[in-house]
Amino acid sequence: MSEPLIEVDCFDLIDFLIIVITLISFNQWFRQIICANVRIAITIINGGNLIRNAFIFVPQFLKLQTVQQNLRLQKIITAIGIFLFLIKLLAWYLTDSVAILTDALESTVNVIAGLIGVYSLYVSAKPKDMDHPYGHGKAEFISAAVEGTLVSVAGVIIIIEAINSLFHRHLVQKLDYGIWLVAITAVVNYIAGVICVKTGVKNNSLALQASGKHLKTDTYSTGGIIAGLILLYFLKLWWIDSAVAIIFALIIMITGYKIVRQSLAGIMDEADTDLLKKMVAALNANRKENWIDLHNLRIIKYGGTIHLDCHLTVPWYLNVREAHNEIDSLSALVKTEFGESMELFVHSDPCLEFSCRICTKQDCTVRQHSFEKRIEWTMKNISEDAKHHL
């Protein structure tokens, strides 16, 4: 019999899907480049200030590219999740192991959560409009909440199935095949999870971070399941299969709770203390003498965008342009430290008589009191809605 001209396996299929997704994303990137060039050309024709427009447009373009990168990665992760789910189903079919069924059910959650993540990143990538003046970034928090809920539900289903198996003994077979197949999925899952978390942290995407943490947790639980299956293979103790399933179902439920907790914190605009600490440290280290105090600072996350607003106290005699220059300096500092995903809305306040005692400005000709003490900015006083004073 003649050999087929073309051999196709599962790896060829997943490679094909990834290439197609990448080409689609590259096409979107190419269109953005064309748009950028057209916009610059129009600016030249109209005789506008090219440098000023570049400073406005380039950060927006880079931000758009970041969002598209998140979406592209989530599509690839979803395609990989479908492929790994099929492998685990095959392993469960061959072995009839409840522990492997545990892993397969969690992969079902991976696939569903991946599809939800793709949609949420697609929604969050939409530009601001009249109905959503702060953008659509909150969709990522909803996605993470749904994913965490699905993870927890999967844990409950696994425990029920495992307990049922304890009372109704079943035969586990072909464990060697099952162990190897599940081990392959663990390696792929871990690599995908690391990439997801790193990209999510870099691009401030909660949806990618949730997917990455879920994939890494899936790897750890898969590793434990493999260890349990190895014990079962050598010791021939039938109850090990169900015991391993119950243990890792509990771990899965804890992971689901943490994801839901983090997403609800974002929906409720809970303060990000870690980010606020970094912000205070950066502002103290780069403080200028015209920045007499900074107060009423608030940080809100909208998916990959971080919205910050605050009040900056400056000398009362600065004109509008000079005060705006101080605001521009503050904005440039924050964006240098925390990236272009940061949006700032700064209100300038004039200093008052009591401000003289904490003002470090050397050449002030209208000072009414001598300088006494510099007040270091802290998480507490920078968040209060009041000018600083002794």
Tab-separated table of C-alpha atoms in Angstrom:
chain	number	residue	atom	x	y	z
A	1	MET	CA	0.000	0.000	0.000
A	2	SER	CA	1.413	3.456	-0.911
A	3	GLU	CA	2.213	5.883	1.893
A	4	PRO	CA	0.105	9.031	2.252
A	5	LEU	CA	1.580	12.136	0.720
A	6	ILE	CA	0.990	14.296	3.828
A	7	GLU	CA	1.001	13.260	7.461
A	8	VAL	CA	-0.997	15.384	9.885
A	9	ASP	CA	-0.861	15.013	13.653
A	10	CYS	CA	-2.252	16.979	16.586
A	11	PHE	CA	0.890	19.077	16.911
A	12	ASP	CA	0.575	20.161	13.267
A	13	LEU	CA	-3.018	21.177	13.955
A	14	ILE	CA	-2.182	23.290	17.005
A	15	ASP	CA	0.778	24.860	15.184
A	16	PHE	CA	-1.562	25.720	12.334
A	17	LEU	CA	-4.052	27.345	14.726
A	18	ILE	CA	-1.310	29.382	16.406
A	19	ILE	CA	0.089	30.514	13.043
A	20	VAL	CA	-3.383	31.564	11.840
A	21	ILE	CA	-4.047	33.503	15.050
A	22	THR	CA	-0.624	35.146	14.868
A	23	LEU	CA	-1.127	36.138	11.217
A	24	ILE	CA	-4.512	37.667	12.058
A	25	SER	CA	-2.946	39.644	14.914
A	26	PHE	CA	-0.014	40.682	12.692
A	27	ASN	CA	-2.493	41.922	10.109
A	28	GLN	CA	-4.131	44.071	12.793
A	29	TRP	CA	-0.701	45.393	13.796
A	30	PHE	CA	0.110	46.195	10.166
A	31	ARG	CA	-3.118	48.146	9.824
A	32	GLN	CA	-2.247	50.145	12.950
A	33	ILE	CA	1.155	51.014	11.445
A	34	ILE	CA	-0.588	52.222	8.262
A	35	CYS	CA	-2.963	54.324	10.364
A	36	ALA	CA	-0.018	55.816	12.233
A	37	ASN	CA	1.722	56.803	8.990
A	38	VAL	CA	-1.466	58.299	7.564
A	39	ARG	CA	-1.985	60.345	10.701
A	40	ILE	CA	1.570	61.677	10.619
A	41	ALA	CA	1.216	62.545	6.923
A	42	ILE	CA	-1.978	64.500	7.602
A	43	THR	CA	-0.211	66.368	10.403
A	44	ILE	CA	2.595	67.388	8.031
A	45	ILE	CA	0.150	68.498	5.336
A	46	ASN	CA	-1.798	70.617	7.814
A	47	GLY	CA	1.397	72.227	9.036
A	48	GLY	CA	0.820	71.025	12.628
A	49	ASN	CA	3.464	70.485	15.265
A	50	LEU	CA	4.785	66.997	14.388
A	51	ILE	CA	6.800	66.541	17.562
A	52	ARG	CA	3.868	67.420	19.823
A	53	ASN	CA	1.535	65.041	17.970
A	54	ALA	CA	4.129	62.272	18.134
A	55	PHE	CA	4.263	62.569	21.922
A	56	ILE	CA	0.485	62.290	22.049
A	57	PHE	CA	0.019	59.529	19.491
A	58	VAL	CA	2.936	57.164	20.136
A	59	PRO	CA	1.938	56.308	23.755
A	60	GLN	CA	-1.651	55.669	22.579
A	61	PHE	CA	-0.339	53.459	19.764
A	62	LEU	CA	1.897	51.494	22.159
A	63	LYS	CA	-1.022	51.091	24.565
A	64	LEU	CA	-3.176	49.712	21.746
A	65	GLN	CA	-0.409	47.297	20.800
A	66	THR	CA	-0.220	46.100	24.426
A	67	VAL	CA	-3.953	45.350	24.498
A	68	GLN	CA	-3.724	43.477	21.206
A	69	GLN	CA	-0.753	41.502	22.531
A	70	ASN	CA	-2.857	40.433	25.525
A	71	LEU	CA	-5.695	39.348	23.250
A	72	ARG	CA	-3.377	37.439	20.907
A	73	LEU	CA	-1.740	35.561	23.785
A	74	GLN	CA	-5.120	34.674	25.293
A	75	LYS	CA	-6.231	33.207	21.942
A	76	ILE	CA	-3.103	31.050	21.771
A	77	ILE	CA	-3.570	29.893	25.383
A	78	THR	CA	-7.182	28.941	24.615
A	79	ALA	CA	-6.120	26.883	21.573
A	80	ILE	CA	-3.477	25.108	23.670
A	81	GLY	CA	-6.060	24.492	26.413
A	82	ILE	CA	-8.395	22.738	23.962
A	83	PHE	CA	-5.526	20.544	22.752
A	84	LEU	CA	-4.449	19.574	26.295
A	85	PHE	CA	-8.048	18.882	27.287
A	86	LEU	CA	-8.316	16.321	24.476
A	87	ILE	CA	-5.097	14.645	25.637
A	88	LYS	CA	-6.405	14.352	29.202
A	89	LEU	CA	-9.696	12.955	27.964
A	90	LEU	CA	-7.724	10.293	26.085
A	91	ALA	CA	-5.726	9.498	29.248
A	92	TRP	CA	-8.940	9.169	31.296
A	93	TYR	CA	-10.531	6.966	28.621
A	94	LEU	CA	-7.522	4.639	28.677
A	95	THR	CA	-7.169	4.424	32.476
A	96	ASP	CA	-10.637	5.100	33.945
A	97	SER	CA	-8.829	6.959	36.736
A	98	VAL	CA	-10.802	9.413	38.898
A	99	ALA	CA	-7.603	11.379	39.545
A	100	ILE	CA	-7.077	11.872	35.814
A	101	LEU	CA	-10.764	12.769	35.496
A	102	THR	CA	-10.025	15.455	38.090
A	103	ASP	CA	-7.355	16.879	35.820
A	104	ALA	CA	-9.611	16.645	32.768
A	105	LEU	CA	-12.452	18.490	34.510
A	106	GLU	CA	-10.085	21.279	35.490
A	107	SER	CA	-8.976	21.483	31.858
A	108	THR	CA	-12.641	21.893	30.918
A	109	VAL	CA	-12.605	24.955	33.122
A	110	ASN	CA	-9.389	26.074	31.388
A	111	VAL	CA	-11.105	25.945	28.014
A	112	ILE	CA	-14.270	27.754	29.159
A	113	ALA	CA	-12.269	30.344	31.101
A	114	GLY	CA	-9.965	30.822	28.109
A	115	LEU	CA	-12.906	31.585	25.837
A	116	ILE	CA	-14.319	33.998	28.418
A	117	GLY	CA	-10.855	35.562	28.743
A	118	VAL	CA	-10.629	36.091	24.979
A	119	TYR	CA	-14.008	37.826	24.961
A	120	SER	CA	-13.175	39.975	28.013
A	121	LEU	CA	-9.860	41.103	26.499
A	122	TYR	CA	-11.683	41.857	23.233
A	123	VAL	CA	-14.186	44.007	25.142
A	124	SER	CA	-11.506	45.702	27.269
A	125	ALA	CA	-9.552	46.551	24.090
A	126	LYS	CA	-12.411	48.733	22.837
A	127	PRO	CA	-11.698	52.478	22.997
A	128	LYS	CA	-13.522	54.796	25.345
A	129	ASP	CA	-16.966	55.946	24.277
A	130	MET	CA	-19.876	57.999	25.579
A	131	ASP	CA	-21.278	55.079	27.570
A	132	HIS	CA	-17.881	54.032	28.988
A	133	PRO	CA	-15.785	57.190	29.507
A	134	TYR	CA	-13.120	55.249	31.435
A	135	GLY	CA	-12.925	52.443	28.880
A	136	HIS	CA	-14.043	48.808	29.045
A	137	GLY	CA	-11.248	47.435	31.241
A	138	LYS	CA	-13.598	46.291	34.019
A	139	ALA	CA	-14.604	43.397	31.746
A	140	GLU	CA	-11.354	41.680	32.764
A	141	PHE	CA	-12.421	41.640	36.424
A	142	ILE	CA	-15.723	40.012	35.482
A	143	SER	CA	-13.856	37.424	33.408
A	144	ALA	CA	-11.563	36.582	36.321
A	145	ALA	CA	-14.560	36.279	38.678
A	146	VAL	CA	-16.304	33.825	36.331
A	147	GLU	CA	-13.087	31.829	35.929
A	148	GLY	CA	-12.559	31.592	39.692
A	149	THR	CA	-16.171	30.492	40.190
A	150	LEU	CA	-15.807	27.778	37.542
A	151	VAL	CA	-12.602	26.535	39.173
A	152	SER	CA	-14.346	26.242	42.555
A	153	VAL	CA	-17.360	24.442	41.042
A	154	ALA	CA	-15.033	21.987	39.299
A	155	GLY	CA	-13.415	21.240	42.670
A	156	VAL	CA	-16.794	20.427	44.217
A	157	ILE	CA	-17.724	18.103	41.311
A	158	ILE	CA	-14.383	16.312	41.610
A	159	ILE	CA	-14.835	15.706	45.352
A	160	ILE	CA	-18.315	14.255	44.779
A	161	GLU	CA	-16.994	11.909	42.073
A	162	ALA	CA	-14.012	10.868	44.214
A	163	ILE	CA	-16.180	10.060	47.246
A	164	ASN	CA	-18.502	8.054	45.034
A	165	SER	CA	-15.482	6.069	43.769
A	166	LEU	CA	-14.446	5.264	47.340
A	167	PHE	CA	-17.757	3.513	47.926
A	168	HIS	CA	-17.928	1.917	44.487
A	169	ARG	CA	-14.556	0.367	43.731
A	170	HIS	CA	-13.495	0.458	40.082
A	171	LEU	CA	-10.574	-0.960	38.116
A	172	VAL	CA	-7.809	1.424	36.999
A	173	GLN	CA	-5.869	0.215	33.957
A	174	LYS	CA	-3.060	1.236	31.562
A	175	LEU	CA	-1.599	3.627	34.124
A	176	ASP	CA	1.726	3.869	32.294
A	177	TYR	CA	0.039	5.439	29.253
A	178	GLY	CA	-2.018	7.743	31.461
A	179	ILE	CA	1.014	8.945	33.440
A	180	TRP	CA	2.987	9.827	30.302
A	181	LEU	CA	0.088	11.633	28.645
A	182	VAL	CA	-0.716	13.676	31.752
A	183	ALA	CA	2.978	14.500	32.260
A	184	ILE	CA	3.130	16.016	28.767
A	185	THR	CA	0.172	18.274	29.536
A	186	ALA	CA	1.814	19.379	32.799
A	187	VAL	CA	4.965	20.598	31.030
A	188	VAL	CA	3.015	22.502	28.371
A	189	ASN	CA	0.678	23.999	30.983
A	190	TYR	CA	3.548	25.280	33.117
A	191	ILE	CA	5.314	26.978	30.191
A	192	ALA	CA	2.051	28.614	29.067
A	193	GLY	CA	1.284	29.706	32.649
A	194	VAL	CA	4.670	31.372	33.154
A	195	ILE	CA	4.320	33.284	29.875
A	196	CYS	CA	0.774	34.363	30.802
A	197	VAL	CA	1.716	35.651	34.271
A	198	LYS	CA	4.786	37.556	33.041
A	199	THR	CA	2.864	39.176	30.200
A	200	GLY	CA	-0.099	39.937	32.489
A	201	VAL	CA	2.119	41.649	35.080
A	202	LYS	CA	3.991	43.587	32.372
A	203	ASN	CA	0.780	44.764	30.688
A	204	ASN	CA	-1.341	45.136	33.875
A	205	SER	CA	-3.853	42.554	32.627
A	206	LEU	CA	-5.754	40.803	35.422
A	207	ALA	CA	-7.347	38.391	32.928
A	208	LEU	CA	-3.941	37.142	31.733
A	209	GLN	CA	-2.615	36.936	35.291
A	210	ALA	CA	-5.662	34.902	36.349
A	211	SER	CA	-5.241	32.555	33.374
A	212	GLY	CA	-1.529	32.165	34.060
A	213	LYS	CA	-1.978	31.448	37.773
A	214	HIS	CA	-4.703	28.961	36.933
A	215	LEU	CA	-2.441	27.171	34.441
A	216	LYS	CA	0.463	27.047	36.918
A	217	THR	CA	-1.833	25.724	39.652
A	218	ASP	CA	-3.113	23.174	37.157
A	219	THR	CA	0.518	22.095	36.645
A	220	TYR	CA	1.125	21.677	40.377
A	221	SER	CA	-2.065	19.683	40.830
A	222	THR	CA	-1.183	17.579	37.781
A	223	GLY	CA	2.237	16.878	39.286
A	224	GLY	CA	0.605	15.689	42.504
A	225	ILE	CA	-1.817	13.535	40.549
A	226	ILE	CA	1.096	11.978	38.641
A	227	ALA	CA	2.830	11.199	41.947
A	228	GLY	CA	-0.363	9.561	43.228
A	229	LEU	CA	-0.733	7.529	40.047
A	230	ILE	CA	2.862	6.324	40.353
A	231	LEU	CA	2.142	5.155	43.914
A	232	LEU	CA	-1.000	3.439	42.666
A	233	TYR	CA	0.987	1.799	39.863
A	234	PHE	CA	3.528	0.255	42.240
A	235	LEU	CA	1.511	-0.277	45.460
A	236	LYS	CA	-1.741	-1.433	43.803
A	237	LEU	CA	-3.863	0.313	46.488
A	238	TRP	CA	-7.122	1.190	44.725
A	239	TRP	CA	-8.172	3.937	47.185
A	240	ILE	CA	-5.102	6.093	46.368
A	241	ASP	CA	-6.796	7.222	43.152
A	242	SER	CA	-9.778	8.750	44.980
A	243	ALA	CA	-7.649	10.142	47.830
A	244	VAL	CA	-5.403	12.015	45.395
A	245	ALA	CA	-8.466	13.384	43.579
A	246	ILE	CA	-9.971	14.750	46.836
A	247	ILE	CA	-6.714	16.396	47.978
A	248	PHE	CA	-6.170	18.247	44.741
A	249	ALA	CA	-9.822	19.153	44.386
A	250	LEU	CA	-9.458	21.079	47.666
A	251	ILE	CA	-6.372	22.847	46.282
A	252	ILE	CA	-8.324	23.752	43.153
A	253	MET	CA	-11.154	25.219	45.247
A	254	ILE	CA	-8.707	27.400	47.221
A	255	THR	CA	-7.236	28.677	43.963
A	256	GLY	CA	-10.715	29.506	42.668
A	257	TYR	CA	-11.504	31.450	45.850
A	258	LYS	CA	-8.319	33.527	45.516
A	259	ILE	CA	-9.102	34.408	41.890
A	260	VAL	CA	-12.664	35.453	42.791
A	261	ARG	CA	-11.377	37.489	45.748
A	262	GLN	CA	-8.902	39.387	43.562
A	263	SER	CA	-11.456	40.094	40.854
A	264	LEU	CA	-14.043	41.370	43.347
A	265	ALA	CA	-11.378	43.670	44.788
A	266	GLY	CA	-10.949	45.164	41.316
A	267	ILE	CA	-14.688	45.504	40.718
A	268	MET	CA	-15.116	47.246	44.102
A	269	ASP	CA	-12.080	49.502	43.440
A	270	GLU	CA	-10.252	48.187	46.482
A	271	ALA	CA	-7.010	50.059	47.169
A	272	ASP	CA	-3.891	48.396	45.792
A	273	THR	CA	-1.521	48.892	48.732
A	274	ASP	CA	1.515	47.472	46.924
A	275	LEU	CA	1.073	49.862	44.004
A	276	LEU	CA	0.446	52.776	46.386
A	277	LYS	CA	3.673	51.997	48.304
A	278	LYS	CA	5.692	52.036	45.075
A	279	MET	CA	3.983	55.270	44.041
A	280	VAL	CA	4.798	57.033	47.337
A	281	ALA	CA	8.437	55.864	47.222
A	282	ALA	CA	8.885	57.106	43.624
A	283	LEU	CA	7.296	60.496	44.390
A	284	ASN	CA	9.405	61.045	47.514
A	285	ALA	CA	12.598	60.138	45.670
A	286	ASN	CA	11.897	62.580	42.801
A	287	ARG	CA	10.104	65.366	44.629
A	288	LYS	CA	10.570	68.949	43.355
A	289	GLU	CA	10.618	72.111	45.465
A	290	ASN	CA	7.488	73.514	43.805
A	291	TRP	CA	5.591	70.384	44.836
A	292	ILE	CA	4.694	71.630	48.312
A	293	ASP	CA	2.343	68.736	49.003
A	294	LEU	CA	0.390	66.023	47.252
A	295	HIS	CA	-2.957	64.932	48.657
A	296	ASN	CA	-6.296	63.281	47.850
A	297	LEU	CA	-4.483	60.702	45.713
A	298	ARG	CA	-6.639	57.830	44.441
A	299	ILE	CA	-5.767	54.894	42.204
A	300	ILE	CA	-8.381	52.863	40.316
A	301	LYS	CA	-7.717	49.981	37.929
A	302	TYR	CA	-9.678	49.521	34.714
A	303	GLY	CA	-8.232	46.289	33.336
A	304	GLY	CA	-4.842	47.144	31.851
A	305	THR	CA	-5.313	50.883	32.501
A	306	ILE	CA	-4.529	52.481	35.865
A	307	HIS	CA	-6.393	55.728	36.568
A	308	LEU	CA	-4.809	58.111	39.091
A	309	ASP	CA	-6.114	61.459	40.279
A	310	CYS	CA	-4.699	63.751	42.955
A	311	HIS	CA	-4.282	67.353	44.128
A	312	LEU	CA	-0.860	69.012	43.824
A	313	THR	CA	-0.160	72.089	45.962
A	314	VAL	CA	2.136	74.613	44.241
A	315	PRO	CA	3.177	78.213	45.073
A	316	TRP	CA	0.141	80.466	44.772
A	317	TYR	CA	1.864	83.026	42.535
A	318	LEU	CA	2.575	80.626	39.648
A	319	ASN	CA	0.598	81.493	36.532
A	320	VAL	CA	-1.535	78.903	34.754
A	321	ARG	CA	1.239	77.874	32.360
A	322	GLU	CA	3.815	77.479	35.149
A	323	ALA	CA	1.416	75.429	37.283
A	324	HIS	CA	0.622	73.254	34.279
A	325	ASN	CA	4.356	72.678	33.719
A	326	GLU	CA	4.594	71.273	37.249
A	327	ILE	CA	1.678	68.951	36.501
A	328	ASP	CA	3.394	67.837	33.284
A	329	SER	CA	6.568	67.056	35.255
A	330	LEU	CA	4.581	64.994	37.743
A	331	SER	CA	2.814	63.149	34.920
A	332	ALA	CA	6.104	62.411	33.130
A	333	LEU	CA	7.610	61.034	36.352
A	334	VAL	CA	4.686	58.702	37.026
A	335	LYS	CA	4.578	57.410	33.451
A	336	THR	CA	8.341	56.850	33.463
A	337	GLU	CA	8.070	54.801	36.658
A	338	PHE	CA	4.836	52.924	35.918
A	339	GLY	CA	4.388	52.901	32.134
A	340	GLU	CA	2.072	54.489	29.594
A	341	SER	CA	-0.936	52.546	30.896
A	342	MET	CA	-1.176	55.123	33.709
A	343	GLU	CA	-3.746	57.885	33.207
A	344	LEU	CA	-3.363	60.992	35.405
A	345	PHE	CA	-5.821	63.718	36.315
A	346	VAL	CA	-4.057	66.289	38.518
A	347	HIS	CA	-5.743	69.316	40.123
A	348	SER	CA	-3.433	72.167	41.174
A	349	ASP	CA	-4.022	73.906	44.516
A	350	PRO	CA	-2.427	77.177	45.677
A	351	CYS	CA	-0.355	77.137	48.861
A	352	LEU	CA	-1.719	78.864	51.975
A	353	GLU	CA	-0.031	80.659	54.858
A	354	PHE	CA	0.507	77.489	56.909
A	355	SER	CA	2.233	75.876	53.921
A	356	CYS	CA	5.313	78.079	54.440
A	357	ARG	CA	6.453	76.023	57.445
A	358	ILE	CA	6.759	72.848	55.305
A	359	CYS	CA	7.820	74.473	52.015
A	360	THR	CA	11.441	73.791	50.954
A	361	LYS	CA	11.498	76.404	48.166
A	362	GLN	CA	14.670	78.499	48.559
A	363	ASP	CA	13.966	81.599	46.441
A	364	CYS	CA	10.431	82.380	47.588
A	365	THR	CA	10.026	86.187	47.927
A	366	VAL	CA	6.589	86.100	49.562
A	367	ARG	CA	7.320	83.648	52.382
A	368	GLN	CA	5.394	84.540	55.551
A	369	HIS	CA	6.923	81.950	57.878
A	370	SER	CA	10.324	80.303	58.117
A	371	PHE	CA	10.760	76.738	56.974
A	372	GLU	CA	10.515	74.348	59.940
A	373	LYS	CA	10.159	70.759	58.721
A	374	ARG	CA	9.802	68.772	55.521
A	375	ILE	CA	6.840	66.418	55.651
A	376	GLU	CA	7.585	63.066	54.041
A	377	TRP	CA	4.748	61.762	51.940
A	378	THR	CA	3.188	58.574	53.256
A	379	MET	CA	0.341	56.311	52.202
A	380	LYS	CA	-1.816	58.036	54.823
A	381	ASN	CA	-1.167	61.741	54.253
A	382	ILE	CA	-0.999	61.444	50.466
A	383	SER	CA	-4.502	59.923	50.462
A	384	GLU	CA	-6.162	62.442	52.801
A	385	ASP	CA	-8.313	65.194	51.309
A	386	ALA	CA	-6.445	68.046	53.002
A	387	LYS	CA	-3.325	70.135	52.436
A	388	HIS	CA	-0.350	69.104	54.568
A	389	HIS	CA	0.652	71.226	57.540
A	390	LEU	CA	2.439	70.948	60.882
